[in-house]
Structure formats: structure tokens, C-alpha cells
Coordinates of C-alpha atoms and ligand atoms in Angstrom, one line a residue:
M712 CA 91.5 77.4 119.8
T713 CA 89.2 77.5 116.8
A714 CA 86.7 74.4 118.0
N715 CA 84.7 76.2 120.7
S716 CA 83.8 79.0 118.8
G717 CA 81.3 79.8 116.0
Q718 CA 82.7 82.6 113.8
D719 CA 82.9 82.1 110.6
L720 CA 86.6 81.1 109.5
F721 CA 89.0 81.5 106.5
L722 CA 92.4 79.6 104.8
G723 CA 94.6 81.0 103.1
L724 CA 97.1 78.3 101.4
D725 CA 100.3 78.9 100.5
L726 CA 102.3 76.8 97.8
S727 CA 105.5 77.6 98.2
T728 CA 108.8 75.8 97.2
Q729 CA 109.3 73.9 100.1
Q730 CA 105.8 74.0 101.8
L731 CA 102.5 73.3 101.5
K732 CA 100.6 75.9 104.6
V733 CA 97.0 76.6 105.4
I734 CA 96.6 79.7 108.1
V735 CA 93.3 80.4 109.4
T736 CA 91.5 83.5 110.0
D737 CA 88.6 84.8 111.4
S738 CA 86.3 87.7 110.1
S739 CA 87.7 90.4 112.1
L740 CA 91.4 89.3 110.3
K741 CA 92.9 87.7 113.6
H742 CA 95.6 84.9 112.5
L743 CA 94.3 81.8 115.0
E744 CA 96.3 78.5 113.4
T745 CA 99.1 77.5 111.0
F746 CA 99.1 74.1 109.6
N747 CA 101.7 73.0 107.2
V748 CA 103.9 70.3 105.5
E749 CA 107.1 70.3 104.6
F750 CA 108.1 68.8 101.1
D751 CA 111.0 67.4 101.8
Q752 CA 110.2 66.2 105.3
Q753 CA 107.2 64.5 104.0
F754 CA 107.8 63.1 100.6
G755 CA 111.6 63.8 100.2
E756 CA 112.8 60.2 99.6
K757 CA 109.5 59.0 97.1
Y758 CA 110.0 62.1 94.5
S759 CA 113.9 62.4 95.1
I760 CA 113.3 66.3 95.7
K761 CA 115.7 68.4 97.5
K762 CA 114.3 71.8 98.8
G763 CA 111.5 70.7 97.7
V764 CA 112.2 70.1 93.8
L765 CA 114.5 68.2 91.0
S766 CA 117.3 69.7 90.1
D767 CA 119.7 69.3 86.7
D768 CA 123.0 71.4 87.5
K769 CA 123.4 70.8 83.8
S770 CA 120.7 72.2 81.9
G771 CA 119.8 74.1 84.7
E772 CA 116.8 72.9 84.6
I773 CA 114.6 73.5 88.4
V774 CA 111.4 71.4 88.6
S775 CA 108.8 70.5 90.9
P776 CA 106.6 67.3 91.4
V777 CA 102.9 67.9 90.3
N778 CA 101.5 64.6 92.2
M779 CA 103.4 66.2 96.0
W780 CA 101.6 68.6 95.8
L781 CA 98.6 66.6 95.6
E782 CA 99.5 64.5 97.9
S783 CA 100.7 67.6 100.8
I784 CA 97.0 68.6 99.7
D785 CA 95.8 65.1 101.8
F786 CA 98.0 65.4 104.0
V787 CA 97.9 68.7 105.3
F788 CA 93.8 68.9 105.6
S789 CA 94.2 65.4 107.0
E790 CA 96.1 66.3 109.9
M791 CA 93.5 69.0 110.6
K792 CA 90.6 66.7 111.0
R793 CA 93.3 64.7 113.2
K794 CA 93.2 67.9 115.4
K795 CA 89.4 68.5 114.8
F796 CA 89.7 71.4 112.9
P797 CA 86.0 73.0 112.4
F798 CA 86.2 72.9 108.6
D799 CA 82.5 73.5 109.0
R800 CA 83.4 76.8 109.4
V801 CA 84.9 77.9 106.8
C802 CA 83.4 79.7 104.6
G803 CA 85.8 80.9 102.2
I804 CA 89.3 80.0 100.5
S805 CA 92.6 81.8 98.6
G806 CA 95.6 81.5 99.0
S807 CA 99.0 82.8 97.2
C808 CA 101.4 80.3 95.4
Q809 CA 104.6 80.2 94.0
Q810 CA 104.9 82.4 91.3
H811 CA 105.6 81.7 87.5
G812 CA 104.9 77.7 87.7
S813 CA 102.8 76.2 85.0
V814 CA 100.7 72.9 85.2
Y815 CA 99.5 71.0 82.0
W816 CA 96.4 68.8 82.7
S817 CA 95.7 66.0 80.0
K818 CA 92.3 65.7 78.3
D819 CA 91.8 62.3 80.9
G820 CA 93.0 65.1 83.5
V821 CA 90.6 67.4 83.0
S822 CA 87.7 65.5 83.1
N823 CA 88.8 63.4 86.0
L824 CA 89.1 66.6 88.3
T825 CA 85.5 66.9 87.7
K826 CA 84.8 63.6 89.3
L827 CA 86.9 63.6 92.0
N828 CA 85.1 61.7 95.1
V829 CA 85.7 60.4 98.5
K830 CA 85.4 56.8 97.3
S831 CA 88.0 56.7 94.8
G832 CA 90.9 56.8 97.1
E833 CA 93.1 60.1 97.5
L834 CA 93.6 63.0 95.2
V835 CA 97.0 61.3 93.8
D836 CA 95.3 58.2 92.6
Q837 CA 92.3 60.3 91.2
L838 CA 94.8 62.5 89.3
T839 CA 97.7 60.1 89.0
S840 CA 100.5 61.5 86.3
N841 CA 100.7 59.8 83.2
E842 CA 97.0 60.2 82.7
S843 CA 96.4 63.5 84.0
F844 CA 99.2 65.4 83.2
T845 CA 101.1 65.8 79.4
F846 CA 103.9 66.6 81.9
P847 CA 104.3 65.6 85.3
N848 CA 106.5 68.3 86.7
S849 CA 106.0 72.0 87.4
P850 CA 108.2 74.7 86.0
N851 CA 109.7 76.1 89.4
W852 CA 110.7 80.0 89.5
Q853 CA 114.1 79.2 90.2
D854 CA 114.3 77.3 86.6
H855 CA 117.9 78.7 85.1
S856 CA 117.2 76.8 81.7
T857 CA 115.2 78.8 78.8
G858 CA 118.1 81.2 78.1
K859 CA 117.2 80.8 74.6
E860 CA 113.9 81.5 75.2
I861 CA 115.3 84.5 77.1
E862 CA 117.1 86.3 74.1
V863 CA 113.5 85.1 71.6
F864 CA 111.4 87.4 73.5
E865 CA 113.8 89.9 74.2
S866 CA 113.8 90.4 69.8
I867 CA 110.1 89.7 68.7
A868 CA 109.4 92.7 71.2
G869 CA 111.7 95.0 70.3
D870 CA 114.4 94.5 73.2
S871 CA 113.9 94.4 77.0
G872 CA 112.5 97.6 77.9
K873 CA 110.0 97.0 74.7
L874 CA 109.1 93.5 76.3
A875 CA 108.4 95.2 79.7
E876 CA 106.3 98.2 78.1
L877 CA 104.4 95.0 76.8
T878 CA 104.0 92.7 79.7
G879 CA 105.6 94.6 82.7
S880 CA 108.7 92.3 82.8
R881 CA 111.6 92.0 81.1
A882 CA 112.2 88.3 79.6
H883 CA 113.2 86.5 82.5
Y884 CA 113.6 82.4 82.8
R885 CA 111.7 81.8 84.9
F886 CA 108.3 84.1 83.4
T887 CA 105.7 81.5 82.3
G888 CA 105.5 81.8 78.7
L889 CA 109.5 81.3 78.0
Q890 CA 109.2 77.6 80.0
I891 CA 105.7 76.7 77.9
R892 CA 108.2 77.4 74.6
K893 CA 110.6 75.4 75.8
L894 CA 108.1 72.3 76.2
A895 CA 106.1 73.3 72.9
I896 CA 109.6 73.0 71.0
N897 CA 111.5 69.8 72.6
Q898 CA 108.6 67.9 73.3
R899 CA 105.8 69.3 70.7
S900 CA 103.5 66.0 71.2
K901 CA 103.6 66.5 74.4
Y902 CA 102.4 70.1 74.4
Q903 CA 99.8 68.9 71.7
E904 CA 98.1 66.7 74.0
T905 CA 97.8 69.3 76.6
E906 CA 94.5 70.2 76.8
R907 CA 94.8 73.1 79.4
I908 CA 97.6 75.3 81.5
S909 CA 96.9 76.6 85.0
L910 CA 99.9 78.5 86.5
V911 CA 100.2 76.9 90.3
S912 CA 98.4 79.3 91.5
S913 CA 94.9 78.1 89.5
F914 CA 96.2 74.9 89.6
L915 CA 95.2 74.6 93.3
A916 CA 92.0 76.8 92.9
S917 CA 91.2 74.2 90.2
V918 CA 91.9 71.2 92.5
L919 CA 89.7 72.3 95.3
L920 CA 86.5 73.9 92.6
G921 CA 86.9 70.4 91.1
K922 CA 86.5 72.4 88.4
L923 CA 89.4 73.8 85.9
T924 CA 89.3 77.4 87.1
E925 CA 90.8 80.8 85.2
I926 CA 94.2 81.8 85.2
E927 CA 93.8 85.0 87.8
Q928 CA 95.0 88.6 86.3
A929 CA 98.0 89.8 88.7
D930 CA 99.5 86.2 88.6
A931 CA 98.6 86.0 84.5
C932 CA 101.4 89.1 84.6
G933 CA 104.2 87.1 85.2
M934 CA 104.1 85.2 82.0
N935 CA 106.1 87.5 79.5
I936 CA 102.8 87.1 77.5
Y937 CA 100.1 89.6 79.0
D938 CA 99.2 92.7 77.4
I939 CA 98.7 94.4 80.9
S940 CA 97.2 97.8 79.1
K941 CA 95.1 95.8 76.6
Q942 CA 94.2 93.1 79.5
E943 CA 94.5 89.8 77.1
Y944 CA 97.2 88.2 75.4
N945 CA 99.6 89.3 73.0
E946 CA 99.4 87.5 69.8
E947 CA 103.1 87.8 69.1
M948 CA 104.2 86.2 72.1
L949 CA 101.6 84.0 72.0
A950 CA 103.3 82.9 68.5
L951 CA 106.6 82.2 70.5
T952 CA 104.8 80.5 73.5
A953 CA 103.7 78.0 71.2
G954 CA 106.8 77.7 68.8
V955 CA 105.2 78.8 65.7
H956 CA 106.5 82.5 65.5
P957 CA 107.1 82.8 61.9
K958 CA 110.2 84.6 62.0
V959 CA 112.0 81.7 64.5
D960 CA 110.0 79.3 63.9
K961 CA 110.3 77.7 60.3
D962 CA 108.3 74.9 60.4
H963 CA 106.0 76.1 57.6
S964 CA 103.9 72.8 57.5
I965 CA 102.5 74.6 61.1
D966 CA 99.3 76.1 60.6
Y967 CA 99.6 79.3 61.9
D968 CA 96.6 80.8 63.0
K969 CA 95.4 77.5 64.5
E970 CA 98.1 77.3 66.7
I971 CA 97.5 80.4 68.1
E972 CA 93.3 79.7 68.8
S973 CA 95.3 76.6 70.1
I974 CA 97.3 78.0 72.6
K975 CA 94.4 80.8 73.2
K976 CA 92.4 77.8 74.7
K977 CA 95.3 76.0 76.5
L978 CA 95.7 78.9 78.5
G979 CA 91.8 79.7 78.8
E980 CA 89.9 83.3 79.7
I981 CA 91.9 85.9 82.3
K982 CA 88.5 87.1 83.9
P983 CA 89.5 91.1 85.5
I984 CA 90.2 91.8 88.2
T985 CA 87.1 90.7 91.4
Y986 CA 85.9 90.0 94.5
K987 CA 83.7 87.2 93.2
S988 CA 84.1 83.7 94.3
N989 CA 85.2 80.8 91.1
G990 CA 83.0 78.8 92.8
E991 CA 82.5 76.5 95.6
I992 CA 84.5 73.6 96.8
C993 CA 84.2 70.4 95.6
Q994 CA 82.3 67.5 97.5
Y995 CA 85.3 65.8 97.5
F996 CA 87.1 68.1 100.2
V997 CA 83.0 68.3 101.6
D998 CA 83.0 64.3 101.9
K999 CA 86.3 63.9 103.0
Y1000 CA 87.1 66.3 105.4
G1001 CA 83.5 68.0 106.3
F1002 CA 84.0 71.4 105.1
K1003 CA 80.2 72.7 104.0
S1004 CA 79.0 72.7 100.8
N1005 CA 78.6 76.4 100.0
T1006 CA 82.3 77.5 101.0
K1007 CA 84.0 79.6 98.1
I1008 CA 86.8 79.3 96.6
Y1009 CA 88.5 83.0 95.7
S1010 CA 91.2 82.7 93.1
F1011 CA 94.5 82.2 94.7
T1012 CA 97.1 84.5 93.3
G1013 CA 100.9 85.0 93.2
D1014 CA 103.2 85.2 96.8
N1015 CA 104.9 88.3 95.5
L1016 CA 100.9 89.9 95.4
A1017 CA 99.7 88.1 98.5
T1018 CA 102.2 89.8 99.8
I1019 CA 101.0 92.8 99.9
L1020 CA 97.4 91.6 100.8
S1021 CA 98.6 91.2 104.2
L1022 CA 98.7 94.8 105.1
P1023 CA 96.5 98.2 104.6
L1024 CA 99.1 99.2 101.6
A1025 CA 97.4 102.2 99.8
E1026 CA 98.8 104.1 97.1
N1027 CA 102.2 105.0 97.2
D1028 CA 103.2 102.8 100.1
I1029 CA 106.1 100.4 99.9
L1030 CA 107.0 97.3 101.3
V1031 CA 111.2 96.9 101.8
S1032 CA 111.5 93.3 102.6
L1033 CA 115.2 92.4 103.9
G1034 CA 116.0 89.1 103.5
T1035 CA 118.8 87.6 101.8
S1036 CA 117.7 89.0 99.3
T1037 CA 115.9 93.0 98.7
T1038 CA 112.8 92.9 97.5
V1039 CA 110.8 96.4 97.7
L1040 CA 107.1 96.1 96.7
L1041 CA 104.9 99.2 95.8
V1042 CA 101.2 99.7 95.3
T1043 CA 101.1 102.3 92.2
K1044 CA 98.2 103.5 89.8
N1045 CA 100.9 104.8 87.6
Y1046 CA 102.2 102.3 84.5
C1047 CA 105.5 103.0 84.3
P1048 CA 107.4 100.2 83.1
S1049 CA 111.3 99.9 83.2
S1050 CA 113.2 96.3 81.7
Q1051 CA 114.9 96.9 85.6
Y1052 CA 112.1 95.9 87.3
H1053 CA 108.3 94.3 87.6
L1054 CA 104.5 95.9 87.4
F1055 CA 101.6 93.3 87.7
K1056 CA 98.4 94.1 88.2
H1057 CA 96.9 94.4 91.6
P1058 CA 94.9 91.1 92.7
T1059 CA 92.0 93.1 94.4
M1060 CA 92.2 97.2 93.5
P1061 CA 92.1 97.1 90.0
E1062 CA 93.1 100.2 89.2
H1063 CA 96.6 99.6 90.8
Y1064 CA 99.8 97.4 89.6
M1065 CA 102.1 96.3 91.8
G1066 CA 105.6 97.6 91.5
M1067 CA 108.3 94.9 92.2
I1068 CA 112.3 95.0 92.4
C1069 CA 114.3 92.2 92.9
Y1070 CA 118.1 93.0 94.8
C1071 CA 120.3 89.7 94.5
N1072 CA 122.9 91.7 96.8
G1073 CA 121.0 92.4 100.1
S1074 CA 122.1 91.1 103.4
L1075 CA 125.0 88.8 102.4
A1076 CA 125.9 91.9 101.2
R1077 CA 126.0 93.9 104.0
E1078 CA 127.2 90.9 106.3
K1079 CA 130.7 90.9 104.3
V1080 CA 131.1 94.3 105.5
R1081 CA 130.1 93.4 109.1
D1082 CA 132.7 91.0 108.9
Q1083 CA 135.1 92.8 107.8
V1084 CA 134.7 95.7 110.7
N1085 CA 134.5 93.0 113.2
E1086 CA 137.4 91.3 112.0
K1087 CA 139.0 94.9 111.9
Y1088 CA 138.2 95.1 115.8
G1089 CA 138.6 91.5 117.0
E1090 CA 134.7 91.6 117.4
K1091 CA 132.5 88.5 117.8
D1092 CA 131.6 86.3 114.2
G1093 CA 128.0 87.5 112.9
D1094 CA 127.9 90.3 115.8
W1095 CA 126.1 93.9 114.4
K1096 CA 127.4 95.4 117.5
K1097 CA 130.4 97.2 115.4
F1098 CA 128.6 97.8 112.2
D1099 CA 125.3 99.5 114.4
E1100 CA 128.0 101.6 116.5
I1101 CA 129.5 102.7 112.7
L1102 CA 126.2 103.2 111.2
N1103 CA 124.9 105.5 114.3
Q1104 CA 127.7 108.1 114.2
S1105 CA 127.1 108.5 110.7
T1106 CA 125.0 111.6 111.0
H1107 CA 125.0 113.1 107.4
F1108 CA 126.2 112.3 103.5
D1109 CA 129.8 112.8 103.0
N1110 CA 130.1 112.9 99.5
Q1111 CA 131.2 108.9 98.8
L1112 CA 129.2 106.5 98.3
G1113 CA 130.4 102.8 97.2
I1114 CA 128.4 99.9 95.4
Y1115 CA 128.5 97.0 96.8
F1116 CA 128.0 94.0 94.8
P1117 CA 129.9 90.6 95.3
L1118 CA 127.5 88.8 93.4
G1119 CA 126.5 89.8 90.3
E1120 CA 123.3 92.3 89.8
I1121 CA 119.7 92.3 88.6
V1122 CA 119.3 95.9 89.3
P1123 CA 121.4 97.7 87.2
N1124 CA 122.5 94.9 85.4
A1125 CA 125.9 94.4 86.6
S1126 CA 128.8 91.9 87.5
A1127 CA 129.7 91.5 91.0
Q1128 CA 132.1 94.0 91.3
I1129 CA 133.3 97.0 94.2
K1130 CA 133.4 100.7 93.2
R1131 CA 133.8 103.8 95.5
S1132 CA 133.8 107.0 93.9
K1133 CA 133.7 110.5 96.2
W1134 CA 132.4 113.8 94.8
E1135 CA 135.9 116.3 94.9
N1136 CA 136.1 119.7 93.5
D1137 CA 132.7 118.9 90.6
K1138 CA 133.5 115.6 89.8
L1139 CA 133.5 111.9 90.5
V1140 CA 136.8 110.2 92.2
D1141 CA 136.8 106.3 92.0
V1142 CA 138.9 105.0 94.8
T1143 CA 139.9 102.3 95.6
K1144 CA 139.1 101.9 99.4
W1145 CA 138.7 104.7 101.9
E1146 CA 141.1 106.6 103.8
N1147 CA 139.2 104.7 106.7
S1148 CA 137.7 101.4 106.2
D1149 CA 134.8 101.9 108.5
S1150 CA 133.0 104.2 105.7
D1151 CA 131.8 101.2 104.1
V1152 CA 129.1 100.5 106.0
T1153 CA 127.3 103.7 106.0
S1154 CA 128.2 104.3 102.8
I1155 CA 126.7 99.9 101.9
I1156 CA 123.1 100.9 103.4
E1157 CA 123.4 104.7 101.9
S1158 CA 123.9 103.3 98.3
Q1159 CA 121.1 100.1 98.3
T1160 CA 118.3 102.7 99.8
L1161 CA 119.6 105.2 97.2
S1162 CA 119.1 101.8 94.6
C1163 CA 115.5 102.1 95.3
R1164 CA 115.3 105.3 95.6
L1165 CA 115.8 106.2 92.6
R1166 CA 113.7 103.5 90.7
L1167 CA 110.8 103.6 93.0
G1168 CA 110.4 106.9 91.5
P1169 CA 109.0 106.5 88.6
M1170 CA 106.5 104.7 89.8
L1171 CA 105.2 107.3 92.6
E1172 CA 102.6 109.9 92.1
V1173 CA 103.5 112.7 93.0
D1174 CA 101.4 114.9 95.6
G1175 CA 101.4 118.4 93.7
K1176 CA 104.4 120.0 92.7
S1177 CA 106.1 122.1 96.2
S1178 CA 108.9 124.6 94.8
K1179 CA 111.2 123.5 97.4
A1180 CA 111.1 120.2 95.3
H1181 CA 111.1 122.0 91.7
D1182 CA 114.6 123.9 93.2
L1183 CA 116.0 120.3 94.2
Y1184 CA 115.4 118.9 91.2
N1185 CA 116.9 122.3 89.5
S1186 CA 120.2 122.0 91.7
L1187 CA 120.5 118.8 90.7
V1188 CA 120.8 118.6 87.1
E1189 CA 122.6 121.5 87.0
K1190 CA 125.3 119.4 89.0
F1191 CA 124.9 116.4 87.5
G1192 CA 122.9 116.5 84.1
D1193 CA 120.2 114.9 83.0
I1194 CA 119.2 111.9 85.5
Y1195 CA 119.4 108.5 83.5
T1196 CA 118.2 105.2 85.1
D1197 CA 118.4 102.1 83.2
G1198 CA 119.0 103.6 80.4
K1199 CA 115.6 105.9 80.8
K1200 CA 115.7 109.4 81.7
Q1201 CA 114.2 110.8 84.8
N1202 CA 112.0 113.8 85.2
E1203 CA 111.1 116.0 87.8
S1204 CA 107.9 114.5 89.1
S1205 CA 110.4 110.5 89.2
L1206 CA 113.2 112.0 91.0
T1207 CA 110.9 114.7 93.4
A1208 CA 108.6 111.4 94.4
R1209 CA 108.0 110.8 97.8
P1210 CA 106.6 107.3 99.5
K1211 CA 103.5 107.8 101.7
K1212 CA 104.2 104.8 104.3
V1213 CA 107.4 102.8 104.1
Y1214 CA 107.0 99.0 106.1
F1215 CA 110.1 97.0 106.3
V1216 CA 109.9 93.4 107.0
G1217 CA 112.5 90.4 106.4
G1218 CA 115.4 89.2 108.9
A1219 CA 117.8 92.3 108.4
S1220 CA 114.7 94.6 109.4
N1221 CA 115.6 93.3 112.7
N1222 CA 118.0 95.7 112.8
M1223 CA 116.7 99.1 114.3
N1224 CA 119.8 101.4 112.9
I1225 CA 119.3 99.7 109.9
V1226 CA 115.9 100.7 109.1
K1227 CA 115.6 104.2 110.5
K1228 CA 119.0 104.7 108.5
M1229 CA 117.2 103.3 105.0
S1230 CA 113.8 105.6 106.7
S1231 CA 115.9 108.5 106.7
I1232 CA 117.1 108.3 102.7
L1233 CA 113.9 107.4 101.4
G1234 CA 111.8 110.0 103.2
S1235 CA 108.4 108.9 103.1
T1236 CA 105.9 111.7 104.0
E1237 CA 103.2 109.3 106.6
G1238 CA 106.0 107.6 108.6
N1239 CA 108.2 104.2 108.2
Y1240 CA 106.6 101.0 110.5
R1241 CA 108.7 97.8 111.1
V1242 CA 106.5 94.9 111.1
E1243 CA 106.6 91.3 112.0
I1244 CA 104.6 88.8 109.6
P1245 CA 106.3 85.8 109.2
N1246 CA 103.4 84.3 106.9
A1247 CA 102.4 87.2 105.4
C1248 CA 101.7 85.5 101.8
A1249 CA 99.7 83.2 103.8
L1250 CA 98.0 85.7 105.7
G1251 CA 97.5 87.9 102.6
G1252 CA 95.4 84.6 101.0
A1253 CA 93.0 84.4 103.6
F1254 CA 92.8 88.3 104.2
K1255 CA 91.5 87.7 100.3
A1256 CA 89.3 85.3 101.1
S1257 CA 87.4 87.0 103.6
W1258 CA 87.2 90.2 102.1
G1259 CA 86.1 88.6 98.8
Y1260 CA 83.3 86.8 101.0
A1261 CA 82.2 90.9 102.6
C1262 CA 81.9 91.9 98.9
E1263 CA 80.1 88.9 98.2
T1264 CA 78.0 89.5 100.9
K1265 CA 77.2 93.7 100.7
N1266 CA 77.6 92.4 96.9
D1267 CA 79.3 95.1 95.6
W1268 CA 83.2 96.0 96.1
I1269 CA 84.7 97.1 99.4
D1270 CA 88.0 98.8 98.4
Y1271 CA 90.5 96.0 99.4
N1272 CA 92.9 98.5 101.8
E1273 CA 89.4 100.6 103.6
Y1274 CA 88.6 96.9 104.5
I1275 CA 91.8 96.1 105.8
S1276 CA 92.7 99.1 107.8
D1277 CA 89.2 99.1 109.6
Q1278 CA 90.2 95.6 111.2
F1279 CA 94.1 95.3 111.0
D1280 CA 95.6 95.5 114.3
Y1281 CA 97.8 98.8 114.4
K1282 CA 99.2 97.8 117.7
S1283 CA 101.6 95.4 115.4
L1284 CA 103.5 97.9 114.0
E1285 CA 106.3 99.4 115.2
E1286 CA 107.0 103.2 114.3
V1287 CA 110.3 104.0 113.5
D1288 CA 112.1 107.3 114.6
T1289 CA 113.6 108.5 112.0
T1290 CA 114.8 111.6 111.0
D1291 CA 114.3 112.9 108.1
R1292 CA 117.9 113.6 105.1
W1293 CA 115.6 113.0 102.2
E1294 CA 116.3 116.4 101.0
E1295 CA 120.4 115.8 101.5
Y1296 CA 120.6 113.1 100.0
F1297 CA 119.5 114.6 96.5
Q1298 CA 123.4 114.2 95.8
G1299 CA 123.7 110.8 96.7
I1300 CA 121.1 110.0 94.3
G1301 CA 122.9 112.1 91.2
M1302 CA 126.9 110.7 92.0
L1303 CA 125.1 106.6 92.3
A1304 CA 123.3 107.5 88.6
E1305 CA 126.6 109.0 88.1
M1306 CA 128.2 106.0 89.1
E1307 CA 126.0 103.3 87.5
K1308 CA 127.3 104.5 84.2
S1309 CA 130.0 103.0 84.7
L1310 CA 129.8 99.7 86.3
K1311 CA 130.9 96.2 84.6
K1312 CA 128.8 94.2 82.7
D1313 CA 129.1 90.2 81.8
Ligands
ADP2399 P1 115.3 84.3 103.8 O1 115.0 85.2 102.5 O2 115.6 84.0 103.6 O3 113.5 84.6 104.3 P2 115.7 86.4 106.0 O4 114.2 87.2 106.1 O5 115.1 85.4 107.2 O6 116.3 85.4 105.0 O7 116.7 87.3 106.1 C1 117.8 86.6 106.5 C2 119.0 87.8 106.5 O8 119.0 88.6 107.5 C3 120.3 87.2 107.2 O9 121.2 86.6 106.6 C4 121.1 88.3 107.8 O10 122.4 88.7 106.9 C5 119.8 89.3 108.2 N1 120.0 90.6 109.7 C6 118.9 88.8 110.6 N2 119.5 89.5 111.6 C7 120.2 90.9 111.4 C8 120.7 92.0 112.0 N3 120.4 92.0 113.4 N4 121.6 93.0 111.2 C9 121.2 93.1 110.6 N5 121.0 91.6 109.6 C10 120.3 90.9 110.0
XUL2400 C1 109.0 86.1 91.8 C2 110.1 84.6 91.5 C3 109.4 84.5 93.6 C4 108.8 83.5 93.8 C5 109.1 82.9 95.3 O1 108.9 87.0 90.5 O2 109.8 84.2 91.1 O3 109.8 85.3 94.2 O4 107.2 83.6 94.0 O5 108.0 82.1 95.4

């Protein structure tokens, strides 16, 4: 498809848990082709992996073999070569990688990387694991083995909220600083032999460059050690990461200053967000596949960060991903951290941040309610017809709300439970079931959406104050008192802020009734859209490369959002026809905040 025209091409690579994907776009952001290699299918036996990873159920450790990733790069490019892909037209490459994972280069590895050449075999032959990497495997984001590290990171920062203020997130098992600490303590000599530590994103960019490149600033925010406001590593967190914090690591023979210098060197500098490339592709790829020697490599970023690059997402726009779990991403200038969500630097807009809220109880919780109504009405298993019919009948908020957590929830932090409450005689009354069990349908969509609305509020900017919003806020507080979310007091602007545009993606966005209901509650001011972007993060990577190339050609910044908006295929968006019930759901906000106060925790 691409072979006949002479247009410039861009590649977006996506190194995820289960596959390496390569997406090809042209300079008008047209998606031309996709290539991929699935790890289980291609390397399952050789590396004994399942779903891309090695898991130890006892310790909770989950890792991915670095050699497998190296093999997959040659594999997918060889496939492309076999299909006569015109590598010589590729001008720029960027991409998206699973977040938080880390790769540990030995001194030899750093040097081997600069000597890659086509005569010495494949990447995996030249960067063999025991020689080039001090640890052969990379911790995976699903890892759960760092419980002790969570405790020390939060206690040294003060508490979960303070760590979130500093680094954009509370401590999480998967975050890189904690994973490095575990290795630095348990396998000290291997840690000490480590010359450099890359994130998965900077690892992949480094391999293409044939030299080590810096950790990308937006992805660095997934480490729990990077002070986002000061734009530098936090020394206390670095000391923990290196296993030398004087309050928790009592080995007095350790030379603290030397260890801090050493970990800073291992991690390398973090360059502020830029459009500038990190260099040109190395000779190995030129000779082996026919890339031109000036193909630019732009910094790679994390997969969620790359996802927001695939759409014209401006400040205060949000992306609601209704997959197995629900993930909400938004673009904001407002650095307003909380222990219940994440803030990262935006990968292409230096003044902006990306907010991310991750819920466990998304589709599976809705499916349980669907199954319950299907059973009641004798409907077919798995069919959403009855669920939709009930949802459509609900035309207003009727003062009752349920919280449905068949799984323990991250946001808010709560154990598995179901809670239903009604607003009666000016107070909240808990009930074990509704008069009509059909009410669970509306109630689950309402409470899931209101939870997003409550937590998005602090991250959104208010566009001027309206007296209407002021009145709504006053009557809310009069009725419910001050509203607290996750221990933090909400104020007038956080409770009355509205998103500009809302985009819905993921499996459940196929359901227009769910999307309409959610839209009516979120109350966007500039429209709601449903969009199908099956390869969003790889596409975001390719767009980042073509944007970087356009900026470099102009030798100046081009606003990322303008760049995407100018060329974006708006026909791919489906506008959602909805009724705005934003005002009516102030009551729901008050009720949900009240109900969350009494949720059970583990
Ligand atoms: P993943 O997170 O695995 O990528 P998907 O984005 O494919 O998941 O979403 C899968 C979920 O989408 C399923 O769990 C299912 O409940 C939900 N889903 C798919 N179609 C519908 C529908 N018509 N109505 C509601 N939910 C749906
Ligand atoms: C985000 C996270 C996952 C991985 C998936 O914090 O851990 O979304 O990035 O690849």
C-alpha cells in the first residue's frame, strides 16, 4: 500500500506486555499499515512466558525477558522487509511502551550497544543477556512484589498524599523507584554492577539509536522518585531507591553521598519535554533493513501518555476508556495531585499535565448487573438489550445511588462490596436492595460516572465563574456540608468545573446508551464523541514522530494540539446526541461523597 508513493513515512512502535506493534503513518496522519509480533505465539516456548510475562504467584513477582524484546524488534522488522516495506522512506520513529518497567545495562552492555553491526548477528546475539544486562528480566507493571517498598516510600514522604504531591502519584507496586529498591536491596552486587537503568521507553529508543538515551520526562513521572514541580529527582526518594536511606537502611558502612551520585548516574539526566529528536537511527538498522541513515528517533513515552497523543485532546478535554477496567485520561494545566489518581507531565505540551484515574470495577461490574437483569427476565446470556431498555427509561436522577465493587477498588480505596443508599427526609438511608432490582442498572452507570466527575473536578480549570454554578455549589454545601473526596476538601471551582470535550473509547463505548447516560452526567461544554481507535498508543507514537519532524523542519515549536487538529480525520468521531443533566446530578455528587465515607476497607 505504501510502496508506490513517494511520501514521507513515520513509524509508531508499541512495546506492550503481549506484543510489539509497528504502525505506519504518512505526514498527513493517515494510518497506512500495521505489523506486529505476538510474544506468546512467537517466543512462548523459548522464554517460558505466558501472556508475555513470567509470573511467580508466591512472591507476586512478574517480569518480562529483555532478550525476547530484542528478538521481537528484529522479528517484526524482518517481517516488514519480507513484505517489501519501503524503510528508506521512514523519516521519524517514536513510540509507546508499557509504563514503569526498567532495564538494567551492564558496563559491557552500554559499550556493546554502541558497536551494533550487521556482521555480528542479530540484536540478541550482540546484546546477550548475561553480558549486557545485569538483570535479564524487566519488572512488569502487573508485579505485586513490592509491598514493603510501598510502606517505606510513603512513610518517608510523610504519607500517600505527600508522595503524590511530590511525584504525581502515591506509591504503587509497579512504580520504578520501588522496583529498583527491591533489586538494590536483594541483589546488591548486581545492582552495583549496573551501569545504566532505562525505562522500557528509553530502552527501545536506545536500541534504535545504538547508544543510551535519556529517560523521557513524562514517563519519568511513573517512577515515584521524580519531583514534578522542581523537574528533578528527589534526593530522599533516590536514597530509598538505592537502598541507602539513613532512616530505613541502617548499614552505616554505606557512603551515602557516593551512593546518591551513583544512582543519579545510573538513571541519567531527564531532559525537559522537547520536539527535538534524540539522534538518528544506528547503522545496524540502516544496513540490515534499509532505513536511511538520517531517520530521526524521537523520545518514546509510556502507553497511556501516547494514547492522549492519538486524538486532538486540548486542555480540559477528557478521554474515557471503557475497557475491562475504566481509565480516564485528561489534559490539564492544573497540577493538583491526589493519592487517588496520577499526574504525569504531558509528553508534547510542556505547560500541561496528563491526569489518569484507574478504576478496577468497570465492565465486569456492569456485566454482573446485566447478568442479574437477564436472569430475571429470561433474556439471552451476555445480551445488553434489557440493560439498555432499563437504562433508557431513566429520565432523571431519582435520589438513590448504589456503589458496585465486585472487586476491591483503587478509587476510592475500598474492599469488595455493594452499597445502596436513598435520600429520604433530608438524609441518606442505606438499603440492602431496591424496591425494583432493575434500579441497579441506572444506579451503576450513575455512580461510576459521578465518581469520575468528583475526581476530575480538581484537575479541571473553570472558565470564568457563573452565578448559576455559584448557586448550585451553595445549595450543595448547604445540604451536604463540605464535600471531601479521598480526604481532600473540594471547593467551588472543583465542584463546578466542566470538561470541554469528552471522548469515549474501549469495549463498552460500543453501547450508545451507556455513553449517552455518562455524557449527560459529565456535562461537557463542547460535546461528547465516540471514537474507535484500536491502536491508539502506537498511533500516538507515530503522530509524535511526525509532529517532531514538522517542528524540526520549521526549527520551532508547533502547538501539538493544533498540529493534530489541523490534520485529524474528524469523520472518525461520532458525536453523541445527549441531554445535559449536569445540574440535576449535583444531588448525586453530594450523595456519593457521603456514601464513600462509610465504605469498608481491607
Ligand atoms: P480490554 O480492557 O481488555 O481492552 P475492551 O476495551 O475490549 O477491553 O472492553 C471489553 C469490555 O467491553 C467487556 O468486558 C464488555 O463488558 C464491554 N462491552 C463490550 N460491548 C459492550 C456493550 N455493547 N455494552 C456494554 N459493554 C460492552
Ligand atoms: C499504567 C500502567 C499500565 C501499563 C500497561 O500506570 O501500569 O497501563 O502502562 O502497559
